mmCIF file of C-alpha atoms in Angstrom:
data_model
loop_
_atom_site.group_PDB
_atom_site.id
_atom_site.type_symbol
_atom_site.label_atom_id
_atom_site.label_comp_id
_atom_site.label_asym_id
_atom_site.label_seq_id
_atom_site.Cartn_x
_atom_site.Cartn_y
_atom_site.Cartn_z
ATOM 1 C CA MET A 1396 -9.944 -7.596 -15.753
ATOM 2 C CA SER A 1397 -9.929 -8.091 -19.697
ATOM 3 C CA VAL A 1398 -6.321 -7.236 -20.417
ATOM 4 C CA ALA A 1399 -4.288 -7.164 -24.045
ATOM 5 C CA LEU A 1400 -0.857 -8.105 -23.702
ATOM 6 C CA ARG A 1401 1.497 -6.703 -26.316
ATOM 7 C CA ARG A 1402 5.565 -5.572 -27.039
ATOM 8 C CA ALA A 1403 6.386 -2.489 -25.219
ATOM 9 C CA ALA A 1404 6.915 0.313 -27.107
ATOM 10 C CA PRO A 1405 10.062 3.140 -26.011
ATOM 11 C CA SER A 1406 6.675 5.360 -24.809
ATOM 12 C CA ASP A 1407 5.830 2.563 -22.335
ATOM 13 C CA PHE A 1408 8.959 2.615 -20.625
ATOM 14 C CA PRO A 1409 8.101 5.394 -18.150
ATOM 15 C CA ASP A 1410 4.879 3.207 -17.154
ATOM 16 C CA VAL A 1411 6.840 -0.022 -16.753
ATOM 17 C CA ARG A 1412 9.416 1.806 -14.484
ATOM 18 C CA ARG A 1413 6.822 3.279 -12.464
ATOM 19 C CA ILE A 1414 4.932 0.273 -12.089
ATOM 20 C CA THR A 1415 7.877 -1.921 -11.511
ATOM 21 C CA ARG A 1416 9.049 0.360 -8.780
ATOM 22 C CA GLU A 1417 5.997 0.649 -6.909
ATOM 23 C CA ALA A 1418 4.800 -3.061 -7.388
ATOM 24 C CA TYR A 1419 8.241 -4.046 -5.683
ATOM 25 C CA LEU A 1420 8.437 -1.412 -3.330
ATOM 26 C CA ARG A 1421 5.041 -1.895 -2.085
ATOM 27 C CA ALA A 1422 5.336 -5.554 -1.813
ATOM 28 C CA GLY A 1423 8.251 -4.972 0.895
ATOM 29 C CA HIS A 1424 10.281 -7.139 -1.382
ATOM 30 C CA PHE A 1425 13.430 -4.577 -1.358
ATOM 31 C CA THR A 1426 14.397 -1.282 -0.125
ATOM 32 C CA ALA A 1427 14.768 1.994 -2.606
ATOM 33 C CA ASP A 1428 18.182 1.784 -2.059
ATOM 34 C CA HIS A 1429 18.912 -1.979 -3.002
ATOM 35 C CA PRO A 1430 21.168 -2.266 -6.157
ATOM 36 C CA TYR A 1431 18.605 -4.781 -7.428
ATOM 37 C CA MET A 1432 16.036 -1.928 -7.901
ATOM 38 C CA SER A 1433 18.166 -0.201 -10.784
ATOM 39 C CA VAL A 1434 18.242 -3.580 -12.744
ATOM 40 C CA LEU A 1435 14.356 -3.473 -12.374
ATOM 41 C CA GLU A 1436 14.360 0.107 -13.183
ATOM 42 C CA ASP A 1437 16.260 0.154 -16.215
ATOM 43 C CA VAL A 1438 13.823 -0.875 -18.799
ATOM 44 C CA GLU A 1439 15.692 0.578 -21.804
ATOM 45 C CA HIS A 1440 18.589 -1.999 -20.957
ATOM 46 C CA ARG A 1441 15.876 -4.601 -20.588
ATOM 47 C CA ALA A 1442 13.968 -4.061 -23.579
ATOM 48 C CA GLU A 1443 17.412 -3.964 -25.507
ATOM 49 C CA HIS A 1444 18.515 -7.723 -24.037
ATOM 50 C CA ALA A 1445 15.053 -9.050 -23.668
ATOM 51 C CA GLU A 1446 11.430 -8.716 -24.552
ATOM 52 C CA VAL A 1447 9.230 -6.488 -22.406
ATOM 53 C CA TRP A 1448 5.664 -6.563 -22.979
ATOM 54 C CA VAL A 1449 2.647 -4.959 -21.350
ATOM 55 C CA ALA A 1450 -0.822 -5.132 -20.151
ATOM 56 C CA GLY A 1451 -3.340 -2.640 -21.388
ATOM 57 C CA ALA A 1452 -6.403 -2.060 -19.821
ATOM 58 C CA ALA A 1453 -8.966 0.609 -20.605
ATOM 59 C CA GLY A 1454 -6.224 2.597 -22.246
ATOM 60 C CA GLN A 1455 -3.706 2.101 -19.543
ATOM 61 C CA VAL A 1456 -0.401 0.451 -19.029
ATOM 62 C CA VAL A 1457 -1.464 -1.971 -15.756
ATOM 63 C CA ALA A 1458 1.281 -4.634 -15.945
ATOM 64 C CA ALA A 1459 4.496 -5.684 -17.333
ATOM 65 C CA VAL A 1460 6.925 -8.564 -17.989
ATOM 66 C CA THR A 1461 9.698 -9.786 -19.409
ATOM 67 C CA LEU A 1462 10.303 -12.534 -22.040
ATOM 68 C CA THR A 1463 13.676 -14.049 -22.308
ATOM 69 C CA PHE A 1464 15.210 -17.522 -23.624
ATOM 70 C CA ALA A 1465 18.042 -19.405 -23.022
ATOM 71 C CA GLY A 1466 21.358 -18.226 -23.887
ATOM 72 C CA GLN A 1467 20.048 -14.529 -23.959
ATOM 73 C CA PRO A 1468 21.396 -11.761 -21.095
ATOM 74 C CA TYR A 1469 18.386 -11.721 -18.884
ATOM 75 C CA SER A 1470 17.844 -15.462 -18.952
ATOM 76 C CA GLU A 1471 18.551 -16.892 -15.307
ATOM 77 C CA ILE A 1472 17.635 -20.307 -15.663
ATOM 78 C CA ALA A 1473 15.879 -20.761 -19.185
ATOM 79 C CA LEU A 1474 17.055 -24.568 -20.987
ATOM 80 C CA GLU A 1475 17.056 -24.734 -24.562
ATOM 81 C CA ASN A 1476 13.384 -25.240 -25.262
ATOM 82 C CA GLU A 1477 12.146 -23.186 -22.615
ATOM 83 C CA LEU A 1478 10.468 -19.720 -22.555
ATOM 84 C CA GLU A 1479 11.440 -17.699 -19.495
ATOM 85 C CA PHE A 1480 9.607 -14.887 -17.753
ATOM 86 C CA ARG A 1481 10.886 -12.518 -15.503
ATOM 87 C CA MET A 1482 9.886 -9.435 -13.286
ATOM 88 C CA LEU A 1483 5.907 -9.800 -13.829
ATOM 89 C CA VAL A 1484 4.530 -6.757 -11.954
ATOM 90 C CA VAL A 1485 1.180 -5.382 -11.695
ATOM 91 C CA ASP A 1486 0.079 -1.761 -10.801
ATOM 92 C CA PRO A 1487 -0.580 -1.914 -6.970
ATOM 93 C CA ALA A 1488 -3.654 0.240 -8.045
ATOM 94 C CA CYS A 1489 -4.595 -3.107 -9.829
ATOM 95 C CA GLN A 1490 -3.427 -5.762 -7.895
ATOM 96 C CA GLY A 1491 -6.114 -8.255 -6.459
ATOM 97 C CA GLY A 1492 -8.415 -7.846 -9.854
ATOM 98 C CA GLY A 1493 -7.158 -10.920 -11.571
ATOM 99 C CA VAL A 1494 -4.366 -8.479 -14.184
ATOM 100 C CA GLY A 1495 -1.679 -11.122 -12.867
ATOM 101 C CA ARG A 1496 -3.846 -14.110 -14.011
ATOM 102 C CA ALA A 1497 -4.841 -12.732 -17.192
ATOM 103 C CA VAL A 1498 -0.999 -11.675 -18.066
ATOM 104 C CA VAL A 1499 0.457 -15.241 -17.443
ATOM 105 C CA ARG A 1500 -2.277 -16.739 -19.291
ATOM 106 C CA GLU A 1501 -1.523 -14.663 -22.483
ATOM 107 C CA VAL A 1502 2.313 -15.219 -22.048
ATOM 108 C CA VAL A 1503 1.323 -19.228 -22.085
ATOM 109 C CA ASP A 1504 -0.678 -18.464 -24.707
ATOM 110 C CA HIS A 1505 2.035 -16.553 -26.548
ATOM 111 C CA ALA A 1506 4.879 -19.350 -25.874
ATOM 112 C CA ARG A 1507 2.667 -22.019 -27.397
ATOM 113 C CA GLN A 1508 2.829 -20.423 -30.485
ATOM 114 C CA LEU A 1509 6.274 -20.412 -30.564
ATOM 115 C CA PRO A 1510 8.269 -22.584 -32.240
ATOM 116 C CA GLY A 1511 10.533 -25.169 -30.355
ATOM 117 C CA ILE A 1512 9.447 -24.031 -27.167
ATOM 118 C CA GLY A 1513 8.094 -26.753 -25.051
ATOM 119 C CA ALA A 1514 8.029 -25.400 -21.315
ATOM 120 C CA ILE A 1515 7.842 -22.046 -19.907
ATOM 121 C CA SER A 1516 10.410 -21.151 -16.606
ATOM 122 C CA ILE A 1517 9.872 -18.822 -14.060
ATOM 123 C CA THR A 1518 12.034 -18.168 -10.824
ATOM 124 C CA SER A 1519 10.629 -16.443 -7.697
ATOM 125 C CA ALA A 1520 11.829 -15.851 -4.369
ATOM 126 C CA THR A 1521 10.854 -18.104 -1.405
ATOM 127 C CA PHE A 1522 8.857 -15.382 0.167
ATOM 128 C CA MET A 1523 6.332 -14.149 -2.876
ATOM 129 C CA GLU A 1524 4.321 -16.518 -1.402
ATOM 130 C CA ARG A 1525 1.194 -15.070 -3.371
ATOM 131 C CA ALA A 1526 2.962 -15.288 -6.975
ATOM 132 C CA HIS A 1527 3.832 -19.122 -5.897
ATOM 133 C CA ARG A 1528 -0.192 -19.833 -5.702
ATOM 134 C CA LEU A 1529 -1.044 -17.591 -8.750
ATOM 135 C CA TYR A 1530 1.474 -19.980 -10.671
ATOM 136 C CA GLU A 1531 0.584 -23.515 -9.381
ATOM 137 C CA SER A 1532 -3.086 -22.393 -9.668
ATOM 138 C CA LEU A 1533 -2.421 -22.105 -13.537
ATOM 139 C CA GLY A 1534 -0.243 -25.512 -13.779
ATOM 140 C CA PHE A 1535 3.136 -24.839 -13.209
ATOM 141 C CA ARG A 1536 4.724 -27.208 -10.854
ATOM 142 C CA ARG A 1537 7.957 -26.482 -8.666
ATOM 143 C CA ALA A 1538 11.367 -28.079 -9.774
ATOM 144 C CA PRO A 1539 13.383 -27.610 -6.749
ATOM 145 C CA GLU A 1540 16.305 -29.468 -8.521
ATOM 146 C CA ARG A 1541 16.954 -26.002 -10.483
ATOM 147 C CA ASP A 1542 16.294 -24.040 -7.295
ATOM 148 C CA TRP A 1543 19.254 -21.487 -6.891
ATOM 149 C CA TYR A 1544 20.535 -18.585 -4.296
ATOM 150 C CA VAL A 1545 21.350 -15.023 -5.548
ATOM 151 C CA PRO A 1546 25.103 -14.608 -6.012
ATOM 152 C CA GLY A 1547 26.012 -13.010 -2.817
ATOM 153 C CA GLU A 1548 23.083 -13.437 -0.949
ATOM 154 C CA ASP A 1549 21.637 -15.582 1.185
ATOM 155 C CA VAL A 1550 18.143 -15.433 -0.600
ATOM 156 C CA LEU A 1551 16.537 -19.169 -2.252
ATOM 157 C CA LEU A 1552 15.079 -18.363 -5.695
ATOM 158 C CA TRP A 1553 12.683 -21.275 -6.397
ATOM 159 C CA VAL A 1554 11.890 -22.650 -10.153
ATOM 160 C CA PHE A 1555 8.364 -23.211 -11.375
ATOM 161 C CA ARG A 1556 8.196 -24.974 -14.722
ATOM 162 C CA LEU A 1557 4.837 -25.294 -17.114
ATOM 163 C CA GLU A 1558 4.961 -28.077 -19.582
ATOM 164 C CA LEU A 1559 3.293 -26.953 -22.892
#
């Protein structure tokens, strides 16, 4: 599926919120009452402190991703020369059709145009195996020395990195 990645407008926020919620819940990553769900659903806060991007296809928002840089509030792992992306979600109705792959490719193309950015970093929970396969197929490599645990939880997060 062909997608066009662009910066989200406030009018996109309801779609981003819906897609994010549905994608995380349907995948079974969290329950609806998990505290992280409120972080995921607060698109306005995210857009104020990071870059929220959407992917459109056939006039509809079908995916969203958050881009951030070292030292910014939504950055968890980015080093000085890295773009970090987080919260990549694809509308469950469009999953399996290559949308996620297209979005990551667009993010990579965007990062290559940014001055001073030499790599992309991402964090992924150990149980997100489908995402791991996607990232690795696009050239991302594990950076196990940067893996970390979610504070207060027994959840290990893996770091993947792509040299540009």
